[in-house]
GROMACS .gro file of C-alpha atoms in nm:
model
  349
    1MET     CA    1   0.254  -5.893   5.114
    2LEU     CA    2   0.192  -6.231   4.956
    3PHE     CA    3  -0.162  -6.230   5.077
    4GLY     CA    4  -0.216  -5.891   4.931
    5SER     CA    5  -0.070  -5.991   4.597
    6VAL     CA    6  -0.287  -6.307   4.584
    7SER     CA    7  -0.596  -6.105   4.644
    8VAL     CA    8  -0.512  -5.867   4.364
    9TRP     CA    9  -0.459  -6.152   4.116
   10SER     CA   10  -0.778  -6.317   4.229
   11ILE     CA   11  -0.969  -6.001   4.165
   12ILE     CA   12  -0.814  -5.969   3.819
   13VAL     CA   13  -0.898  -6.326   3.732
   14LEU     CA   14  -1.252  -6.279   3.859
   15VAL     CA   15  -1.292  -5.966   3.657
   16LEU     CA   16  -1.164  -6.143   3.346
   17ILE     CA   17  -1.405  -6.431   3.398
   18LEU     CA   18  -1.695  -6.193   3.442
   19TRP     CA   19  -1.592  -6.001   3.136
   20LEU     CA   20  -1.570  -6.321   2.928
   21ILE     CA   21  -1.911  -6.428   3.044
   22ILE     CA   22  -2.066  -6.097   2.977
   23ALA     CA   23  -1.890  -6.065   2.642
   24ASN     CA   24  -2.020  -6.403   2.527
   25ILE     CA   25  -2.380  -6.348   2.621
   26ARG     CA   26  -2.595  -6.323   2.306
   27ILE     CA   27  -2.959  -6.226   2.274
   28VAL     CA   28  -3.124  -6.363   1.958
   29PRO     CA   29  -3.407  -6.130   1.833
   30GLN     CA   30  -3.747  -6.258   1.735
   31SER     CA   31  -3.783  -6.406   1.381
   32GLN     CA   32  -3.408  -6.474   1.364
   33ALA     CA   33  -3.192  -6.778   1.412
   34TYR     CA   34  -2.814  -6.808   1.469
   35VAL     CA   35  -2.626  -7.103   1.321
   36MET     CA   36  -2.350  -7.195   1.572
   37GLU     CA   37  -2.028  -7.376   1.499
   38ARG     CA   38  -1.794  -7.531   1.752
   39LEU     CA   39  -1.435  -7.586   1.645
   40GLY     CA   40  -1.540  -7.539   1.280
   41LYS     CA   41  -1.825  -7.788   1.285
   42PHE     CA   42  -2.200  -7.728   1.303
   43HIS     CA   43  -2.304  -7.731   1.669
   44THR     CA   44  -2.656  -7.600   1.714
   45ILE     CA   45  -2.912  -7.337   1.612
   46TRP     CA   46  -2.998  -7.058   1.857
   47GLU     CA   47  -3.361  -6.960   1.853
   48ALA     CA   48  -3.497  -6.630   1.987
   49GLY     CA   49  -3.386  -6.564   2.344
   50ILE     CA   50  -3.070  -6.536   2.555
   51HIS     CA   51  -2.771  -6.765   2.496
   52ILE     CA   52  -2.407  -6.793   2.621
   53LYS     CA   53  -2.132  -6.870   2.375
   54VAL     CA   54  -1.829  -7.070   2.482
   55PRO     CA   55  -1.537  -6.835   2.423
   56PHE     CA   56  -1.264  -6.944   2.178
   57PHE     CA   57  -1.468  -7.258   2.082
   58ASP     CA   58  -1.806  -7.140   1.955
   59ARG     CA   59  -1.860  -6.917   1.661
   60ILE     CA   60  -2.173  -6.761   1.503
   61ALA     CA   61  -2.154  -6.895   1.151
   62LYS     CA   62  -2.467  -6.716   1.009
   63LYS     CA   63  -2.746  -6.496   1.129
   64VAL     CA   64  -3.057  -6.609   0.940
   65SER     CA   65  -3.382  -6.415   0.913
   66LEU     CA   66  -3.695  -6.630   0.941
   67LYS     CA   67  -3.924  -6.360   0.798
   68GLU     CA   68  -4.087  -6.398   0.462
   69GLN     CA   69  -3.878  -6.230   0.198
   70VAL     CA   70  -3.991  -6.063  -0.126
   71LEU     CA   71  -3.748  -6.114  -0.410
   72ASP     CA   72  -3.806  -5.890  -0.711
   73PHE     CA   73  -3.600  -6.038  -0.990
   74PRO     CA   74  -3.513  -5.831  -1.296
   75PRO     CA   75  -3.699  -5.898  -1.628
   76GLN     CA   76  -3.598  -6.217  -1.801
   77PRO     CA   77  -3.610  -6.262  -2.180
   78VAL     CA   78  -3.822  -6.563  -2.277
   79ILE     CA   79  -3.931  -6.715  -2.609
   80THR     CA   80  -4.282  -6.851  -2.659
   81LYS     CA   81  -4.380  -7.154  -2.859
   82ASP     CA   82  -4.464  -6.937  -3.160
   83ASN     CA   83  -4.118  -6.775  -3.151
   84VAL     CA   84  -4.210  -6.442  -2.986
   85THR     CA   85  -3.946  -6.295  -2.760
   86MET     CA   86  -4.072  -6.091  -2.463
   87GLN     CA   87  -3.960  -5.976  -2.120
   88ILE     CA   88  -4.121  -6.118  -1.805
   89ASP     CA   89  -4.066  -5.966  -1.460
   90SER     CA   90  -4.141  -6.205  -1.174
   91VAL     CA   91  -4.170  -6.169  -0.794
   92VAL     CA   92  -4.093  -6.461  -0.558
   93PHE     CA   93  -4.212  -6.480  -0.195
   94CYS     CA   94  -4.010  -6.717   0.024
   95LYS     CA   95  -3.890  -6.779   0.373
   96VAL     CA   96  -3.631  -6.996   0.550
   97PHE     CA   97  -3.768  -7.298   0.730
   98ASP     CA   98  -3.433  -7.470   0.809
   99PRO     CA   99  -3.138  -7.239   0.888
  100LYS     CA  100  -2.888  -7.529   0.878
  101LEU     CA  101  -2.982  -7.623   0.520
  102TYR     CA  102  -2.995  -7.255   0.424
  103VAL     CA  103  -2.637  -7.205   0.543
  104TYR     CA  104  -2.481  -7.535   0.433
  105GLY     CA  105  -2.708  -7.636   0.142
  106VAL     CA  106  -2.598  -7.392  -0.124
  107GLU     CA  107  -2.332  -7.123  -0.149
  108SER     CA  108  -2.564  -6.838  -0.241
  109PRO     CA  109  -2.931  -6.936  -0.190
  110LEU     CA  110  -3.088  -6.619  -0.322
  111ALA     CA  111  -2.875  -6.613  -0.638
  112GLY     CA  112  -2.950  -6.982  -0.693
  113LEU     CA  113  -3.325  -6.906  -0.650
  114GLN     CA  114  -3.306  -6.626  -0.902
  115ASN     CA  115  -3.131  -6.840  -1.166
  116LEU     CA  116  -3.366  -7.132  -1.098
  117SER     CA  117  -3.668  -6.900  -1.137
  118ALA     CA  118  -3.536  -6.769  -1.473
  119THR     CA  119  -3.466  -7.114  -1.620
  120THR     CA  120  -3.799  -7.256  -1.498
  121LEU     CA  121  -3.988  -6.960  -1.639
  122ARG     CA  122  -3.822  -7.008  -1.977
  123ASN     CA  123  -3.921  -7.374  -1.981
  124ILE     CA  124  -4.285  -7.300  -1.894
  125ILE     CA  125  -4.326  -7.014  -2.143
  126GLY     CA  126  -4.153  -7.215  -2.415
  127GLU     CA  127  -4.445  -7.462  -2.407
  128MET     CA  128  -4.709  -7.188  -2.455
  129GLU     CA  129  -4.808  -6.955  -2.736
  130LEU     CA  130  -4.826  -6.575  -2.703
  131ASP     CA  131  -5.204  -6.548  -2.656
  132GLN     CA  132  -5.202  -6.834  -2.405
  133THR     CA  133  -4.918  -6.672  -2.215
  134LEU     CA  134  -5.102  -6.340  -2.183
  135THR     CA  135  -5.418  -6.505  -2.058
  136SER     CA  136  -5.275  -6.780  -1.831
  137ARG     CA  137  -5.096  -6.593  -1.557
  138ASP     CA  138  -5.251  -6.796  -1.280
  139ALA     CA  139  -5.152  -7.125  -1.440
  140ILE     CA  140  -4.793  -6.998  -1.493
  141ASN     CA  141  -4.772  -6.880  -1.131
  142GLN     CA  142  -4.890  -7.214  -0.995
  143ARG     CA  143  -4.650  -7.418  -1.210
  144LEU     CA  144  -4.357  -7.191  -1.131
  145GLU     CA  145  -4.430  -7.203  -0.759
  146ALA     CA  146  -4.457  -7.583  -0.752
  147VAL     CA  147  -4.125  -7.625  -0.936
  148LEU     CA  148  -3.936  -7.369  -0.726
  149ASP     CA  149  -4.074  -7.502  -0.395
  150GLU     CA  150  -3.968  -7.856  -0.473
  151ALA     CA  151  -3.626  -7.752  -0.599
  152THR     CA  152  -3.547  -7.527  -0.298
  153ASP     CA  153  -3.635  -7.778  -0.029
  154PRO     CA  154  -3.270  -7.897   0.001
  155TRP     CA  155  -3.171  -7.533   0.056
  156GLY     CA  156  -3.404  -7.488   0.350
  157ILE     CA  157  -3.617  -7.237   0.158
  158LYS     CA  158  -3.997  -7.248   0.134
  159VAL     CA  159  -4.146  -7.074  -0.175
  160THR     CA  160  -4.485  -6.946  -0.064
  161ARG     CA  161  -4.596  -6.750  -0.368
  162VAL     CA  162  -4.485  -6.655  -0.720
  163GLU     CA  163  -4.634  -6.370  -0.926
  164LEU     CA  164  -4.564  -6.247  -1.276
  165LYS     CA  165  -4.523  -5.875  -1.224
  166ASN     CA  166  -4.514  -5.769  -1.584
  167ILE     CA  167  -4.524  -5.926  -1.931
  168GLN     CA  168  -4.372  -5.698  -2.198
  169PRO     CA  169  -4.419  -5.823  -2.558
  170PRO     CA  170  -4.222  -5.665  -2.846
  171GLN     CA  171  -4.327  -5.325  -2.979
  172ALA     CA  172  -4.453  -5.469  -3.311
  173ILE     CA  173  -4.668  -5.720  -3.127
  174GLU     CA  174  -4.810  -5.444  -2.909
  175GLU     CA  175  -4.907  -5.243  -3.214
  176VAL     CA  176  -5.079  -5.547  -3.366
  177MET     CA  177  -5.259  -5.616  -3.041
  178THR     CA  178  -5.370  -5.254  -3.020
  179LYS     CA  179  -5.514  -5.269  -3.375
  180GLN     CA  180  -5.684  -5.598  -3.293
  181MET     CA  181  -5.836  -5.453  -2.977
  182ARG     CA  182  -5.957  -5.146  -3.167
  183ALA     CA  183  -6.112  -5.364  -3.438
  184GLU     CA  184  -6.281  -5.581  -3.174
  185ARG     CA  185  -6.425  -5.281  -2.997
  186GLU     CA  186  -6.550  -5.134  -3.324
  187ARG     CA  187  -6.711  -5.469  -3.406
  188ARG     CA  188  -6.883  -5.473  -3.069
  189GLN     CA  189  -7.002  -5.120  -3.121
  190THR     CA  190  -7.148  -5.210  -3.462
  191VAL     CA  191  -7.319  -5.515  -3.321
  192LEU     CA  192  -7.466  -5.311  -3.034
  193GLU     CA  193  -7.589  -5.041  -3.272
  194ALA     CA  194  -7.748  -5.304  -3.497
  195GLN     CA  195  -7.916  -5.468  -3.201
  196ALA     CA  196  -8.043  -5.131  -3.078
  197HIS     CA  197  -8.180  -5.051  -3.424
  198LYS     CA  198  -8.344  -5.390  -3.446
  199GLU     CA  199  -8.505  -5.350  -3.104
  200ALA     CA  200  -8.625  -5.000  -3.197
  201VAL     CA  201  -8.784  -5.124  -3.522
  202VAL     CA  202  -8.947  -5.419  -3.347
  203SER     CA  203  -9.074  -5.195  -3.067
  204ARG     CA  204  -9.211  -4.946  -3.321
  205ALA     CA  205  -9.381  -5.228  -3.514
  206GLU     CA  206  -9.530  -5.367  -3.193
  207GLY     CA  207  -9.653  -5.020  -3.105
  208ASP     CA  208  -9.816  -4.975  -3.448
  209LYS     CA  209  -9.970  -5.321  -3.419
  210GLN     CA  210 -10.116  -5.246  -3.078
  211ALA     CA  211 -10.242  -4.909  -3.194
  212LYS     CA  212 -10.418  -5.066  -3.495
  213ILE     CA  213 -10.564  -5.337  -3.277
  214LEU     CA  214 -10.691  -5.082  -3.027
  215ALA     CA  215 -10.828  -4.865  -3.311
  216ALA     CA  216 -11.008  -5.165  -3.462
  217GLN     CA  217 -11.149  -5.261  -3.124
  218ALA     CA  218 -11.263  -4.903  -3.066
  219GLU     CA  219 -11.426  -4.892  -3.411
  220ARG     CA  220 -11.598  -5.224  -3.346
  221ASP     CA  221 -11.723  -5.108  -3.007
  222ALA     CA  222 -11.844  -4.783  -3.164
  223GLN     CA  223 -12.036  -4.972  -3.438
  224ILE     CA  224 -12.186  -5.206  -3.182
  225ALA     CA  225 -12.286  -4.912  -2.964
  226LEU     CA  226 -12.430  -4.727  -3.266
  227ALA     CA  227 -12.626  -5.034  -3.379
  228GLU     CA  228 -12.756  -5.087  -3.030
  229GLY     CA  229 -12.847  -4.719  -3.009
  230ARG     CA  230 -13.039  -4.741  -3.338
  231ALA     CA  231 -13.203  -5.072  -3.251
  232ARG     CA  232 -13.325  -4.958  -2.911
  233PRO     CA  233 -13.555  -4.672  -3.034
  234ILE     CA  234 -13.700  -4.903  -3.301
  235GLU     CA  235 -13.763  -5.167  -3.038
  236LEU     CA  236 -13.928  -4.910  -2.815
  237VAL     CA  237 -14.154  -4.788  -3.102
  238TYR     CA  238 -14.274  -5.138  -3.175
  239GLU     CA  239 -14.325  -5.203  -2.809
  240ALA     CA  240 -14.524  -4.880  -2.783
  241GLN     CA  241 -14.737  -4.981  -3.084
  242ALA     CA  242 -14.792  -5.325  -2.942
  243ASN     CA  243 -14.883  -5.179  -2.607
  244GLY     CA  244 -15.119  -4.934  -2.779
  245ILE     CA  245 -15.295  -5.213  -2.963
  246ARG     CA  246 -15.310  -5.416  -2.647
  247HIS     CA  247 -15.464  -5.121  -2.459
  248LEU     CA  248 -15.712  -5.068  -2.740
  249ASN     CA  249 -15.817  -5.427  -2.719
  250ASP     CA  250 -15.842  -5.409  -2.345
  251ALA     CA  251 -16.046  -5.085  -2.362
  252ASN     CA  252 -16.323  -5.239  -2.587
  253ILE     CA  253 -16.345  -4.931  -2.806
  254LYS     CA  254 -16.677  -4.890  -2.987
  255GLU     CA  255 -16.708  -4.921  -3.362
  256ASN     CA  256 -16.802  -4.551  -3.407
  257VAL     CA  257 -16.476  -4.444  -3.247
  258LEU     CA  258 -16.281  -4.669  -3.476
  259LYS     CA  259 -16.454  -4.527  -3.779
  260LEU     CA  260 -16.377  -4.176  -3.663
  261LYS     CA  261 -16.008  -4.263  -3.626
  262GLY     CA  262 -16.017  -4.411  -3.977
  263ILE     CA  263 -16.153  -4.091  -4.119
  264GLU     CA  264 -15.879  -3.894  -3.942
  265ALA     CA  265 -15.621  -4.123  -4.099
  266LEU     CA  266 -15.775  -4.066  -4.442
  267LYS     CA  267 -15.716  -3.696  -4.397
  268ASP     CA  268 -15.342  -3.755  -4.383
  269VAL     CA  269 -15.350  -3.999  -4.669
  270SER     CA  270 -15.546  -3.777  -4.905
  271ASP     CA  271 -15.322  -3.476  -4.883
  272GLY     CA  272 -15.314  -3.444  -5.256
  273ARG     CA  273 -14.986  -3.631  -5.300
  274ALA     CA  274 -15.112  -3.990  -5.326
  275THR     CA  275 -15.214  -4.143  -5.660
  276LYS     CA  276 -15.404  -4.432  -5.504
  277ILE     CA  277 -15.617  -4.454  -5.191
  278TYR     CA  278 -15.697  -4.785  -5.025
  279MET     CA  279 -16.015  -4.765  -4.823
  280PRO     CA  280 -16.167  -5.033  -4.602
  281SER     CA  281 -16.509  -5.154  -4.702
  282ASP     CA  282 -16.684  -5.036  -4.391
  283ILE     CA  283 -16.553  -4.681  -4.425
  284ALA     CA  284 -16.648  -4.680  -4.792
  285ASN     CA  285 -17.006  -4.756  -4.692
  286VAL     CA  286 -17.005  -4.466  -4.444
  287ILE     CA  287 -16.884  -4.211  -4.698
  288SER     CA  288 -17.184  -4.125  -4.918
  289SER     CA  289 -17.023  -3.863  -5.121
  290LEU     CA  290 -16.873  -3.988  -5.443
  291GLY     CA  291 -16.680  -3.672  -5.514
  292MET     CA  292 -16.377  -3.798  -5.335
  293VAL     CA  293 -16.385  -4.128  -5.524
  294GLY     CA  294 -16.426  -3.948  -5.856
  295GLU     CA  295 -16.136  -3.722  -5.780
  296ALA     CA  296 -15.916  -4.011  -5.674
  297MET     CA  297 -15.996  -4.206  -5.994
  298GLY     CA  298 -15.944  -3.902  -6.218
  299ILE     CA  299 -16.310  -3.860  -6.321
  300GLY     CA  300 -16.445  -3.514  -6.358
  301ASP     CA  301 -16.278  -3.214  -6.214
  302ALA     CA  302 -15.996  -3.401  -6.048
  303THR     CA  303 -15.729  -3.226  -5.853
  304ALA     CA  304 -15.380  -3.271  -5.995
  305VAL     CA  305 -15.147  -3.487  -5.796
  306ASP     CA  306 -14.882  -3.285  -5.618
  307THR     CA  307 -14.551  -3.449  -5.705
  308SER     CA  308 -14.333  -3.192  -5.534
  309PRO     CA  309 -14.128  -3.325  -5.243
  310LYS     CA  310 -14.297  -3.308  -4.913
  311PRO     CA  311 -14.155  -3.032  -4.708
  312GLU     CA  312 -13.956  -3.154  -4.416
  313ALA     CA  313 -13.979  -3.012  -4.078
  314PRO     CA  314 -13.681  -2.787  -3.995
  315VAL     CA  315 -13.418  -2.953  -3.787
  316LYS     CA  316 -13.409  -2.806  -3.447
  317LYS     CA  317 -13.073  -2.663  -3.348
  318ASP     CA  318 -12.917  -2.828  -3.050
  319GLU     CA  319 -12.814  -2.572  -2.795
  320CYS     CA  320 -12.515  -2.788  -2.700
  321ILE     CA  321 -12.366  -2.755  -3.049
  322ASP     CA  322 -12.154  -2.442  -3.102
  323GLU     CA  323 -11.840  -2.333  -3.280
  324ASP     CA  324 -11.613  -2.505  -3.023
  325THR     CA  325 -11.787  -2.842  -3.050
  326GLY     CA  326 -11.557  -3.112  -3.178
  327LEU     CA  327 -11.612  -3.345  -3.476
  328GLY     CA  328 -11.718  -3.633  -3.249
  329GLY     CA  329 -11.994  -3.426  -3.084
  330ILE     CA  330 -12.126  -3.314  -3.421
  331GLU     CA  331 -12.131  -3.671  -3.553
  332ALA     CA  332 -12.313  -3.789  -3.238
  333TYR     CA  333 -12.576  -3.515  -3.284
  334MET     CA  334 -12.628  -3.604  -3.654
  335THR     CA  335 -12.657  -3.973  -3.568
  336THR     CA  336 -12.929  -3.893  -3.312
  337GLU     CA  337 -13.122  -3.688  -3.568
  338ASP     CA  338 -13.100  -3.971  -3.824
  339ILE     CA  339 -13.238  -4.217  -3.567
  340LYS     CA  340 -13.526  -3.984  -3.489
  341LYS     CA  341 -13.598  -3.942  -3.862
  342ASP     CA  342 -13.596  -4.321  -3.920
  343VAL     CA  343 -13.829  -4.373  -3.627
  344GLU     CA  344 -14.075  -4.116  -3.752
  345GLU     CA  345 -14.079  -4.260  -4.104
  346MET     CA  346 -14.129  -4.612  -3.970
  347TYR     CA  347 -14.410  -4.489  -3.749
  348GLN     CA  348 -14.582  -4.324  -4.050
  349GLN     CA  349 -14.559  -4.642  -4.248
   0.00000   0.00000   0.00000
C-alpha cells in the first residue's frame, strides 16, 4: 500500500515538473527581443529562438519589436523668423537597437520622441524665414534627423529618417503666394511672347535680306549673261570680217574683181538717200560718166534727196511665241531681235 502511494505521488510530482517546464518554455519570434528580469532586476535579453524561463524567479519585463517603426506625429504649430505661424506635419522613422536602454532609459520612449521632435522642429524653423522654410525641406530634414538621433541614443532608439510631411502656411499667406505665383507666370508668358515676336521679326528680316541678296545676284547674273550674249555675236561678226579679209588676201583677188565689188557697193550707197558720196580715186577714173557726179553735187537735173526713213524689214514672228508665253520668254525674244539688229547695223557701217 505504501509502495503504491509513493508511486502515485511520484507520478504527480513528475507531472508537475513537466508542466512547469512546458509552461515556462518561450519561443521568441524573429525581429523581437524579450527583456528578462530575475527577482526584479535586469537579467538578460532573449533573442529570437527558444528559451526556458525559471519559474517564480524570472519575469518578462518587456517585449520589444526590433522592426523599423514609422511615427506619424500630428501637425505642430511653429513660428518662423519673420513671425509667420504655420503648421508642420512630420514623420519619423526609427528602430530599437538596444532593448535594455529602450525599457529602462525613459518611461515612454515614443512620447518622448514626439515631444523632442516638436521642440527641435520649432528651434530649427525659428531660425529661418518663410520662403527659406518652404524651399529648404532637405536641410530641415537633415538637421532634425541629426538632433533626434543624437538625443535618442540613451533611449536605445536609432532615428533613421525624418521627413516633413506637410507645411501649411496661414490662409492669408497662401492667397499672397497664389497671387505672386500668378504674377510670375504672367510675367514669364509676357517674356516668352516678346521673345517669340522678336525671333519672328528677326527671322522675317533675315528672310527679306536673303531674298534681296538672291534677287540682286540673279539680276547681276542676268546682266552678265545678257552682256556676254550681246558681246558674243559682235565678236563673231568681227572675227568673220577678219577671216574674210584674211581669205581675200590669201586668194590674191585680181584688181578687176575688186573694182567690180566697189561698184556693187556704190549701188547701195547711192540709193537716193545720201547727200554725200565718197569715192576712191581708182573707181572715179573708171567711171567716165559725169552724170552721177553732177547729180551728187546738185548740178543740173539733180534728183532730190529722199529724207524719209528707210523702211525696215518686217520682224519675223517667232513660232515659239504665243498667247501663253510668259513675260520672260517675250523679253528674251525681244533681246535676241535687238542683238540681230545691232549686228546688222554694225555690219553695214
